[in-house]
mmCIF file of N, CA, C and O in Angstrom:
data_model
loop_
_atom_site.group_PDB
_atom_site.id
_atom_site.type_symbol
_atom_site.label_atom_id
_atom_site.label_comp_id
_atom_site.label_asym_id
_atom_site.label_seq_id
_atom_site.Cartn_x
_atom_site.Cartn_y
_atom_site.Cartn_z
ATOM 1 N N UNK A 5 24.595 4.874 -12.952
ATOM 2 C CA UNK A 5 25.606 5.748 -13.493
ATOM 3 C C UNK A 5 26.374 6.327 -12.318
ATOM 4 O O UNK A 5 25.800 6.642 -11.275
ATOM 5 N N UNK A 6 27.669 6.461 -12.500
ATOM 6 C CA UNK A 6 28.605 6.914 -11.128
ATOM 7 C C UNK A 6 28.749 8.434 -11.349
ATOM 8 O O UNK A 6 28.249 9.180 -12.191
ATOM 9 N N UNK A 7 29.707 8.683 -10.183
ATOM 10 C CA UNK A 7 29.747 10.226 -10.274
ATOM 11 C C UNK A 7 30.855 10.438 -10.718
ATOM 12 O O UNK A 7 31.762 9.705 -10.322
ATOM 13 N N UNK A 8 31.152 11.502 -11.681
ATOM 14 C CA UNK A 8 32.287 11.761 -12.198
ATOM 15 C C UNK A 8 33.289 12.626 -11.767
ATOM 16 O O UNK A 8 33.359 13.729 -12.310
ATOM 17 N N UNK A 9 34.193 12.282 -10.758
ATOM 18 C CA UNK A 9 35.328 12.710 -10.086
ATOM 19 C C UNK A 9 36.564 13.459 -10.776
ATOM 20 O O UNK A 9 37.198 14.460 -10.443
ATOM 21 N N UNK A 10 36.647 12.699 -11.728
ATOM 22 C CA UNK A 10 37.993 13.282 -12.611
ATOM 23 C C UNK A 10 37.731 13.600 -13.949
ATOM 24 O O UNK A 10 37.399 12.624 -14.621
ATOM 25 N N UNK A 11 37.794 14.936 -14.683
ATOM 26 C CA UNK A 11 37.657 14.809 -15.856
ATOM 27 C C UNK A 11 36.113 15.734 -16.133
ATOM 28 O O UNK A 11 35.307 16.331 -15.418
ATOM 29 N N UNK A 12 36.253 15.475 -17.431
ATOM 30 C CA UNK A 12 34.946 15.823 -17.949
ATOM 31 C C UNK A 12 33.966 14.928 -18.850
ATOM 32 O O UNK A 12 34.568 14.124 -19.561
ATOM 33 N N UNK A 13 32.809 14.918 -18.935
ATOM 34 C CA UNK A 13 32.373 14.456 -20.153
ATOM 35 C C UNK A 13 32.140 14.058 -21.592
ATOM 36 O O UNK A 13 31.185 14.711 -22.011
ATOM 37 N N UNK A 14 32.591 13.307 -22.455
ATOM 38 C CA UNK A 14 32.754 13.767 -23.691
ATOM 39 C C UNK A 14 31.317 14.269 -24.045
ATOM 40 O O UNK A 14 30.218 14.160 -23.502
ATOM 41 N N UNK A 15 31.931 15.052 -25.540
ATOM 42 C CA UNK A 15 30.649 15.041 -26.096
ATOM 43 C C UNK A 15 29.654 14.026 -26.893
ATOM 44 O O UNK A 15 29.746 12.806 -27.027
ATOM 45 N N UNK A 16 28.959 14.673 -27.235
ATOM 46 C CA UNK A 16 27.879 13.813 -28.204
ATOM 47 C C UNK A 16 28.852 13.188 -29.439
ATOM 48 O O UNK A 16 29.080 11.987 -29.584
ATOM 49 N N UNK A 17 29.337 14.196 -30.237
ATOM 50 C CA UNK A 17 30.477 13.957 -30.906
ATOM 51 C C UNK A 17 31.585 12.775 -30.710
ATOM 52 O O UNK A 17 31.933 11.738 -31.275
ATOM 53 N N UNK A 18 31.921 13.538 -29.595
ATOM 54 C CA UNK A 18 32.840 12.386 -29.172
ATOM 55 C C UNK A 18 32.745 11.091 -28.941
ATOM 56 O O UNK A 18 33.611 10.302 -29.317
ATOM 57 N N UNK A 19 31.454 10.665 -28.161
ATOM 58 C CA UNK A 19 31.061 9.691 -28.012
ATOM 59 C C UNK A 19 30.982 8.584 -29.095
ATOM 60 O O UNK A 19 31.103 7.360 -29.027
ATOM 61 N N UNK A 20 30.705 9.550 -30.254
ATOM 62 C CA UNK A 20 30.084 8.185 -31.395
ATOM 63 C C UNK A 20 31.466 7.196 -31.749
ATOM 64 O O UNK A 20 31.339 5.972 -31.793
ATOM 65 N N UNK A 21 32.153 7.544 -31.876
ATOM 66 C CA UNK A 21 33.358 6.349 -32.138
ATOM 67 C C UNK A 21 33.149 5.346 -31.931
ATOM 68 O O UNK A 21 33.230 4.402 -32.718
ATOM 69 N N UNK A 22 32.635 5.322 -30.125
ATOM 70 C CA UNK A 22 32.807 4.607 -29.265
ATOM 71 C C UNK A 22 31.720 3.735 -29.398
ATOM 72 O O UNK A 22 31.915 2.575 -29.038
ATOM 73 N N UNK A 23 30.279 4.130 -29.972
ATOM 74 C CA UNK A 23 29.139 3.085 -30.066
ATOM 75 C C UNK A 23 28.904 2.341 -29.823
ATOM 76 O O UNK A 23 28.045 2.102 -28.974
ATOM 77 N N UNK A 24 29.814 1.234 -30.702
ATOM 78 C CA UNK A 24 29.698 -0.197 -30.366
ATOM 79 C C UNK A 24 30.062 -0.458 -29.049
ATOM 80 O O UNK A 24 29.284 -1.040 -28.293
ATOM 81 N N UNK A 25 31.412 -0.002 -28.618
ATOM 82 C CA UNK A 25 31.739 -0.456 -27.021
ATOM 83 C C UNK A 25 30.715 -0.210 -26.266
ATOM 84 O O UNK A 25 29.964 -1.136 -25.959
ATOM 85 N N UNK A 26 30.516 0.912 -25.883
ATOM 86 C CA UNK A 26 29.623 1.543 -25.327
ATOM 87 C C UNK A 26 28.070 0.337 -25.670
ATOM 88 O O UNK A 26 27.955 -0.169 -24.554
ATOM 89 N N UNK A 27 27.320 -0.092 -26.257
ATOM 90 C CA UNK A 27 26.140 -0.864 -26.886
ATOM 91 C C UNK A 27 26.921 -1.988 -25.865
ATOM 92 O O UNK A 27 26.740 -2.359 -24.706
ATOM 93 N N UNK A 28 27.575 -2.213 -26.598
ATOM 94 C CA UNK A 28 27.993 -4.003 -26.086
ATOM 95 C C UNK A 28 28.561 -3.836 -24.726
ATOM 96 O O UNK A 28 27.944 -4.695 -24.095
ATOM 97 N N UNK A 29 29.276 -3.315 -23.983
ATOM 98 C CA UNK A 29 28.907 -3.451 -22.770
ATOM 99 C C UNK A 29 28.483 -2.797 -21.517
ATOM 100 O O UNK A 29 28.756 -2.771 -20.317
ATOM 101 N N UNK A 30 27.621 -2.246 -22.451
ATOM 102 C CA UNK A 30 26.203 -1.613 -21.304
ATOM 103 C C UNK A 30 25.329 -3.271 -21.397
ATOM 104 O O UNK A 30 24.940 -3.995 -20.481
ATOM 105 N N UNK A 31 25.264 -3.411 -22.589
ATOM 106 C CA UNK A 31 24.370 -5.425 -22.029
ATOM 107 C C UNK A 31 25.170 -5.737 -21.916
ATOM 108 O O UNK A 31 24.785 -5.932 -20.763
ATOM 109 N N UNK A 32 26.259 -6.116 -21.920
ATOM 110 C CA UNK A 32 26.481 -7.091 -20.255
ATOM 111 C C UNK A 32 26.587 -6.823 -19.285
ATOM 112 O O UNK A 32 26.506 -7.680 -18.404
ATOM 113 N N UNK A 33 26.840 -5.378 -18.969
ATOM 114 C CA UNK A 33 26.688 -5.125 -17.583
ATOM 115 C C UNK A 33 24.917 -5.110 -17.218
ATOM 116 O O UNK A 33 24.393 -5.469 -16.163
ATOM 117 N N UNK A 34 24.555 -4.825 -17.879
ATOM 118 C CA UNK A 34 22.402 -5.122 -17.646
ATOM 119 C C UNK A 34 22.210 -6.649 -17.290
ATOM 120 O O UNK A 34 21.504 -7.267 -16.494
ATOM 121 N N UNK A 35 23.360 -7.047 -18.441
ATOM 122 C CA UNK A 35 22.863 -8.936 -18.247
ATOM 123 C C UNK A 35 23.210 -9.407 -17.043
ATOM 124 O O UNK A 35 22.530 -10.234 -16.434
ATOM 125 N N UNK A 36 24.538 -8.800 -16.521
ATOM 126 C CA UNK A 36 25.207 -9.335 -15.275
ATOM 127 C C UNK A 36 24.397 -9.295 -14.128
ATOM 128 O O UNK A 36 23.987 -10.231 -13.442
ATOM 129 N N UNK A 37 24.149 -7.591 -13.964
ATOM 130 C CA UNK A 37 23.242 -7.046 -13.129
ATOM 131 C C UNK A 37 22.114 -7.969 -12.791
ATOM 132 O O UNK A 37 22.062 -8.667 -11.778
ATOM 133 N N UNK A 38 20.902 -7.882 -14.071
ATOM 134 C CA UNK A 38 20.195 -8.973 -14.086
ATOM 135 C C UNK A 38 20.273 -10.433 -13.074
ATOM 136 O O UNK A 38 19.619 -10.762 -12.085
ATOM 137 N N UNK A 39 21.402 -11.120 -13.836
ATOM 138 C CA UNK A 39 21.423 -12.351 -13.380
ATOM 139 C C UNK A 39 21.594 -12.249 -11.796
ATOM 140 O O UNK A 39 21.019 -12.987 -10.996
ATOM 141 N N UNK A 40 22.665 -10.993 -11.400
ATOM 142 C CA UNK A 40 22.666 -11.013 -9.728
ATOM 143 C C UNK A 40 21.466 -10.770 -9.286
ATOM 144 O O UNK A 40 21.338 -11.325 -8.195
ATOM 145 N N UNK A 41 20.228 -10.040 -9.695
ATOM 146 C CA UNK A 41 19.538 -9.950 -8.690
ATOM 147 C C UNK A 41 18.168 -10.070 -9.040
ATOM 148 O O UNK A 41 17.260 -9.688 -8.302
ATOM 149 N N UNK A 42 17.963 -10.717 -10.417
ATOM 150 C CA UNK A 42 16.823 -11.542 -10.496
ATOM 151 C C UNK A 42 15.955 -12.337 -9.697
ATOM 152 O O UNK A 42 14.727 -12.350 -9.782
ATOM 153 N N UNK A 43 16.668 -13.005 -8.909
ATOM 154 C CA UNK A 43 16.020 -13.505 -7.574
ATOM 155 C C UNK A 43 15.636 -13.211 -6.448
ATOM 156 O O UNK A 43 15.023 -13.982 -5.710
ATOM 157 N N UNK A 44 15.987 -11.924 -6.149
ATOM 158 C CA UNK A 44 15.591 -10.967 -5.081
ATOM 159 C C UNK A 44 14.837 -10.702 -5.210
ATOM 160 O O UNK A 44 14.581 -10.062 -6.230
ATOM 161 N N UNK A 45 13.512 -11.099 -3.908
ATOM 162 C CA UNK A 45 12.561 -10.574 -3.729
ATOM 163 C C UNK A 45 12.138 -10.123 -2.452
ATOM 164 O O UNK A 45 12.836 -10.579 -1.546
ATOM 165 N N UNK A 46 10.978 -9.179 -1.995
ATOM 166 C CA UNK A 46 10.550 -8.831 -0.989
ATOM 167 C C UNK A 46 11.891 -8.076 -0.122
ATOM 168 O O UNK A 46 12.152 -8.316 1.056
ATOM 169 N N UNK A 47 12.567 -7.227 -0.908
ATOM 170 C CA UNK A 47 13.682 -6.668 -0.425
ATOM 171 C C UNK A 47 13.398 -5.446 -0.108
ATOM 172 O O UNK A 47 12.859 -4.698 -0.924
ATOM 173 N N UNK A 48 13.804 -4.954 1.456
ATOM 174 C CA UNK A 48 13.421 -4.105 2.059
ATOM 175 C C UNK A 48 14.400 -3.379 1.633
ATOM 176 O O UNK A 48 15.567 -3.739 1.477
ATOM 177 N N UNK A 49 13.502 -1.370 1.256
ATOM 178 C CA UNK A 49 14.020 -0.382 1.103
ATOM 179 C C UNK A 49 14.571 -0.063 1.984
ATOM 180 O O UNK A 49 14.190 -0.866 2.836
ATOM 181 N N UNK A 50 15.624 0.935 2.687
ATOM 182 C CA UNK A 50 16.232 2.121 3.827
ATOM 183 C C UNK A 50 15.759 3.198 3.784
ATOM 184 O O UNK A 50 15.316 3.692 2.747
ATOM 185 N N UNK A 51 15.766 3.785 4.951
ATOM 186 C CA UNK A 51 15.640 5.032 4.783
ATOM 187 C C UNK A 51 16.928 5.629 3.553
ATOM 188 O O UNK A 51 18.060 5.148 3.604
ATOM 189 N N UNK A 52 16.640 6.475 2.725
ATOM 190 C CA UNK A 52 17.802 7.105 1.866
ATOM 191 C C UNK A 52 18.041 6.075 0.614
ATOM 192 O O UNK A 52 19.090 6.159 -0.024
ATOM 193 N N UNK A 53 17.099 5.152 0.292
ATOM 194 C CA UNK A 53 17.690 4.275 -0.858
ATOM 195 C C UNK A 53 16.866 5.009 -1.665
ATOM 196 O O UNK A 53 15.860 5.579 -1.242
ATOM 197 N N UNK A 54 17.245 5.030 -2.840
ATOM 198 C CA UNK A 54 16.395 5.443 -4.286
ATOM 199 C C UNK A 54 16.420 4.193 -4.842
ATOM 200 O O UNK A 54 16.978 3.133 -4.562
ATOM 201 N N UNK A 55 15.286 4.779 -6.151
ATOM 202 C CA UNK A 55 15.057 3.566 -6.599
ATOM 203 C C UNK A 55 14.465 4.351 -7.994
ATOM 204 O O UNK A 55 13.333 4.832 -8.059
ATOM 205 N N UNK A 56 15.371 4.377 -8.985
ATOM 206 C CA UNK A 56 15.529 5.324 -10.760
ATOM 207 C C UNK A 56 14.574 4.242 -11.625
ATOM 208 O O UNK A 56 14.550 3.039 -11.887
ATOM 209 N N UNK A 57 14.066 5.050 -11.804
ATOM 210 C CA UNK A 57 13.397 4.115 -13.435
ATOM 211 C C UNK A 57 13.188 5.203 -14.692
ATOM 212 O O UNK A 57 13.553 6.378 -14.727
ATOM 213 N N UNK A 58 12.606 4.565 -15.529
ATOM 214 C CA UNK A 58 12.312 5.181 -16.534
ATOM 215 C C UNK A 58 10.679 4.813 -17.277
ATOM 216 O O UNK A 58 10.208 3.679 -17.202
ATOM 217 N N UNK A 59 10.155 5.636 -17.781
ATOM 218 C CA UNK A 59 9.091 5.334 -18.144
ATOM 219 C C UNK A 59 8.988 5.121 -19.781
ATOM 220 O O UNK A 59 9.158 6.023 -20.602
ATOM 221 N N UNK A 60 8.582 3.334 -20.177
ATOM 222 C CA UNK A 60 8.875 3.811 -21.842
ATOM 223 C C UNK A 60 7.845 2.686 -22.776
ATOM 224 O O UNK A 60 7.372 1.562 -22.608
ATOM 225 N N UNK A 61 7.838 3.525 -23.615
ATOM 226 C CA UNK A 61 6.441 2.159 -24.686
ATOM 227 C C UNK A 61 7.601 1.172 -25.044
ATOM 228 O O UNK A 61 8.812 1.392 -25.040
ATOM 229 N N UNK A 62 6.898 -0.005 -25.364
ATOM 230 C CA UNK A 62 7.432 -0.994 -26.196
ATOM 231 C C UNK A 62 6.993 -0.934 -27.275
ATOM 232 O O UNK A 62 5.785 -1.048 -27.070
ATOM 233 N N UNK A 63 7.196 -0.786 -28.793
ATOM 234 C CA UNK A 63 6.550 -1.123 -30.338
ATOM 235 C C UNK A 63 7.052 -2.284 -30.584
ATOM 236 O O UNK A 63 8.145 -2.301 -31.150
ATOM 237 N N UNK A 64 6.587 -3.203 -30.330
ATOM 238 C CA UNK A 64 6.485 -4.996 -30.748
ATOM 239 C C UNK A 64 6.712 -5.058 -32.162
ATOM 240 O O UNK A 64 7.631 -5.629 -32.749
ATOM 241 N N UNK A 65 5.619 -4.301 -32.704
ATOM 242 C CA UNK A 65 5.769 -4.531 -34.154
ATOM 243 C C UNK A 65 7.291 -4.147 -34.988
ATOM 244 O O UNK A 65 8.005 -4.771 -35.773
ATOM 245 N N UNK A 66 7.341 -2.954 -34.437
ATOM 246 C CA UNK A 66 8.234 -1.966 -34.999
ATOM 247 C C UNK A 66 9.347 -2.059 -34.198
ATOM 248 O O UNK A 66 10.110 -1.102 -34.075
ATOM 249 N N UNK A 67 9.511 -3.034 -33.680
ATOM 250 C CA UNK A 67 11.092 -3.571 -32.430
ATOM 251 C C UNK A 67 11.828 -2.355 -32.177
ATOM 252 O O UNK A 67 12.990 -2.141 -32.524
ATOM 253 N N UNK A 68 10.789 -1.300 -31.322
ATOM 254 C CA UNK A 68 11.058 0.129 -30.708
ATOM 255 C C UNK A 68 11.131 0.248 -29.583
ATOM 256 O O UNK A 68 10.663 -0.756 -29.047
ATOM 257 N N UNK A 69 11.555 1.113 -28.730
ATOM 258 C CA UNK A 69 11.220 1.417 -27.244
ATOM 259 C C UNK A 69 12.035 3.062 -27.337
ATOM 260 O O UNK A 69 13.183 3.442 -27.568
ATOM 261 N N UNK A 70 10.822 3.677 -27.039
ATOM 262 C CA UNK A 70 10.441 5.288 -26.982
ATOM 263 C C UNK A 70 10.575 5.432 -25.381
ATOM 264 O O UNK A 70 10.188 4.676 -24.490
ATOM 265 N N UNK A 71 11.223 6.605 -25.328
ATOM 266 C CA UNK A 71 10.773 7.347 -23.671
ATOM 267 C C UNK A 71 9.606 7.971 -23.667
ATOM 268 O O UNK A 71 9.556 9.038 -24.280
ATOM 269 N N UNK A 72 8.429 7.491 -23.008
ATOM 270 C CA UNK A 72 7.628 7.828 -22.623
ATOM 271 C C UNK A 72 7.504 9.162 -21.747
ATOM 272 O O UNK A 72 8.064 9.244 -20.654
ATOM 273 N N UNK A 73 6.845 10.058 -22.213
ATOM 274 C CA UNK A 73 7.072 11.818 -21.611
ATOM 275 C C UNK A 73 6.135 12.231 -20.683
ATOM 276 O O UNK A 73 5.860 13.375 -20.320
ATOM 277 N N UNK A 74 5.633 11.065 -20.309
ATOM 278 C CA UNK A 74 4.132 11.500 -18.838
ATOM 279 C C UNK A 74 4.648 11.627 -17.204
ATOM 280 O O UNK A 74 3.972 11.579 -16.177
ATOM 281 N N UNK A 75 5.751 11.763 -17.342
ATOM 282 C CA UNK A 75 6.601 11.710 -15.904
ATOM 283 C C UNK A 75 5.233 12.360 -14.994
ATOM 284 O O UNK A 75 4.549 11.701 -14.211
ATOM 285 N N UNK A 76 5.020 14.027 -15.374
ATOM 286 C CA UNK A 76 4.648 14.708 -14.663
ATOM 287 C C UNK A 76 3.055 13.982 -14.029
ATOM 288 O O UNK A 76 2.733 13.909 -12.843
ATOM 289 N N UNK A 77 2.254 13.511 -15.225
ATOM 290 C CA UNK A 77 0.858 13.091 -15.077
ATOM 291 C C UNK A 77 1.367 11.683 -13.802
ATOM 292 O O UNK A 77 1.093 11.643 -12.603
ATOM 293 N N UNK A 78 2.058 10.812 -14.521
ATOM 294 C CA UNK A 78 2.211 9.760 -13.447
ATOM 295 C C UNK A 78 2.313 10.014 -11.756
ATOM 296 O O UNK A 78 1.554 9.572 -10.894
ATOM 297 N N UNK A 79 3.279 10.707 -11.623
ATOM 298 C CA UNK A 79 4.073 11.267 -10.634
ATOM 299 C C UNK A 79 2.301 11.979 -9.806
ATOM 300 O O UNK A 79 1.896 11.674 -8.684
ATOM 301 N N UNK A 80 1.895 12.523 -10.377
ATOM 302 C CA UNK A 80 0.691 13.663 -9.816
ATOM 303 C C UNK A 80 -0.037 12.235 -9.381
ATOM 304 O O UNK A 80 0.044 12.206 -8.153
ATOM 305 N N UNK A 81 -0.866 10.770 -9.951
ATOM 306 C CA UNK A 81 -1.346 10.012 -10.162
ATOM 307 C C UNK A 81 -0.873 9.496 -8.409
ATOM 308 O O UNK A 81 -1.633 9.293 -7.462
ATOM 309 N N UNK A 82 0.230 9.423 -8.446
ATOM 310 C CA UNK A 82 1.212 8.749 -7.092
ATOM 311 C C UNK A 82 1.059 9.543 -5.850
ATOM 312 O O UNK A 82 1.001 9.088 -4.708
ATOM 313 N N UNK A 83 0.999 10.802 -6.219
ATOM 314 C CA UNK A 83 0.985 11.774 -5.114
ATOM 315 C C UNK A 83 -0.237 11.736 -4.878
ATOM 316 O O UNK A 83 -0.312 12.012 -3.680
ATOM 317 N N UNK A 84 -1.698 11.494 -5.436
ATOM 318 C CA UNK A 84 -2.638 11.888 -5.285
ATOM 319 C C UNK A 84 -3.494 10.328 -4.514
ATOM 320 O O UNK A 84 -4.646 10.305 -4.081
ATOM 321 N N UNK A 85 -2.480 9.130 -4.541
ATOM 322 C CA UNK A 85 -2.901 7.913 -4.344
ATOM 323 C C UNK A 85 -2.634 7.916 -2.617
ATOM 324 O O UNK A 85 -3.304 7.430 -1.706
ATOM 325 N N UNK A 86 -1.390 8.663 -2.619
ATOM 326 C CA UNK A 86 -0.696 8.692 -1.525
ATOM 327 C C UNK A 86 -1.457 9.201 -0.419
ATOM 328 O O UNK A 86 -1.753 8.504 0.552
ATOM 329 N N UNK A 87 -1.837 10.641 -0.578
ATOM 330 C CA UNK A 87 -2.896 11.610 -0.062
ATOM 331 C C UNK A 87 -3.914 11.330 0.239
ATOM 332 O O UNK A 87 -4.558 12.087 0.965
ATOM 333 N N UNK A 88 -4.528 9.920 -0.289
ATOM 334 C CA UNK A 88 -5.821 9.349 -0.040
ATOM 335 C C UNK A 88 -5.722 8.513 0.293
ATOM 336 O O UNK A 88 -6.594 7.803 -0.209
ATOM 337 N N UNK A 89 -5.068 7.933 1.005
ATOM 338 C CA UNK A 89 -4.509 6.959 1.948
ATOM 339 C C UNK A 89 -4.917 6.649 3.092
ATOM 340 O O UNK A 89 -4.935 7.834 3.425
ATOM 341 N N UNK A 90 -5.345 6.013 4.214
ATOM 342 C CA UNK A 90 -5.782 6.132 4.975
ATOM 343 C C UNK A 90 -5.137 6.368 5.781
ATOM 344 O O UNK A 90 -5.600 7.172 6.590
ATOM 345 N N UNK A 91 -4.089 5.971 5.975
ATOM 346 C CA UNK A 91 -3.217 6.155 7.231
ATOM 347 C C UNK A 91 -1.943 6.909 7.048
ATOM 348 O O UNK A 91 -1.267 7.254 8.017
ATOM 349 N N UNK A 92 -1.584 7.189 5.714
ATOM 350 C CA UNK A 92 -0.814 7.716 5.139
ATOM 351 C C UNK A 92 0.424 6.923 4.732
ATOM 352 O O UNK A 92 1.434 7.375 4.193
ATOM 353 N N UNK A 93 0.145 5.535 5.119
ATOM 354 C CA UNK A 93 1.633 4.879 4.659
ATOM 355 C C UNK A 93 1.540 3.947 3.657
ATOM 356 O O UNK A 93 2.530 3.291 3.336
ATOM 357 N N UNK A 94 0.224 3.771 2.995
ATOM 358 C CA UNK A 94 -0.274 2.771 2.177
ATOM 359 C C UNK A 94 0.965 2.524 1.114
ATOM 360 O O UNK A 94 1.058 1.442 0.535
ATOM 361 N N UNK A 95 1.886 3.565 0.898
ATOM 362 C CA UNK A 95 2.742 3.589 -0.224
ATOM 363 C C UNK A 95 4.109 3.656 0.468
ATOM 364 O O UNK A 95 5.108 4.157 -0.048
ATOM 365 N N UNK A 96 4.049 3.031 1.840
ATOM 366 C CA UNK A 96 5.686 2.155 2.834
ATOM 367 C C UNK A 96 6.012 3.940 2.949
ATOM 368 O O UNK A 96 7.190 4.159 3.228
ATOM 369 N N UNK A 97 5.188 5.143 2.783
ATOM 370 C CA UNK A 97 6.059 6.404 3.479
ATOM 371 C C UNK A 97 6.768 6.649 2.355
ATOM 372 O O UNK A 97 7.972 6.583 2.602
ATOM 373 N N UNK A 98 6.563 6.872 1.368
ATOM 374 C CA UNK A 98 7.644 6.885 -0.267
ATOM 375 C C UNK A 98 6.790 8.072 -0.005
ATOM 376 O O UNK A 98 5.745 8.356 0.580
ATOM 377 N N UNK A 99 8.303 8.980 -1.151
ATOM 378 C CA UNK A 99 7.953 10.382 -1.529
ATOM 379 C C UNK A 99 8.516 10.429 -3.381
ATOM 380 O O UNK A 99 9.564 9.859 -3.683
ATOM 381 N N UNK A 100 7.999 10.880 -4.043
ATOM 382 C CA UNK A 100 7.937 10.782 -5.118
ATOM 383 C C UNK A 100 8.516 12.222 -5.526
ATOM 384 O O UNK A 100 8.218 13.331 -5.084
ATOM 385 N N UNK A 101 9.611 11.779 -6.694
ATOM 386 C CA UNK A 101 10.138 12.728 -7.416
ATOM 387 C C UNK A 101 10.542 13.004 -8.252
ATOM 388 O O UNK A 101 11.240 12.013 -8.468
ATOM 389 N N UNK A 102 10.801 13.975 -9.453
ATOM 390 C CA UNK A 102 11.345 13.888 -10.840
ATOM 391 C C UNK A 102 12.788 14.041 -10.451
ATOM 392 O O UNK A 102 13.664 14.030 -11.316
#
């Protein structure tokens, strides 16, 4: 997501018109994305790169996907892997954050 320079946000409201556009090309820009860099592997981080995810169930049955709300437990899980580390870099020197 970019930063928004000019303007403001619509609202929630506002937004819905737009749905479908908005649906249809957010996948293709995922698909595009995808296809560029599907093949990248063993790609070295920088100092200053992030790296966003999201945490979320899949329901197979029920063709769902929920945001998963354990940020905090995970995150503690990472920090606490980190800390017990032997040398302290077991995790490439990553710092973990909400």
């Amino acid at each position: 997501m970019g930063f928004l320079k000019a303007g403001s946000p619509l609202s929630w409201e506002e937004t819905l018109p737009h749905g479908r556009y908005i649906r249809e090309h957010g996948v293709r820009q995922f698909l595009h994305t995808w296809n560029r860099a599907k093949g990248i592997s063993n790609d070295r981080l920088l100092y200053g790169d992030e790296v966003e995810y999201s945490l979320l169930v899949l329901d197979h049955a029920r063709r769902e996907v929920r945001l998963q709300l354990r940020s905090g437990e995970v995150l503690q899980r990472l920090r606490e892997r980190e800390a017990h580390a032997d040398d302290g870099a077991a995790s490439g020197g990553c710092t973990w954050h909400q």
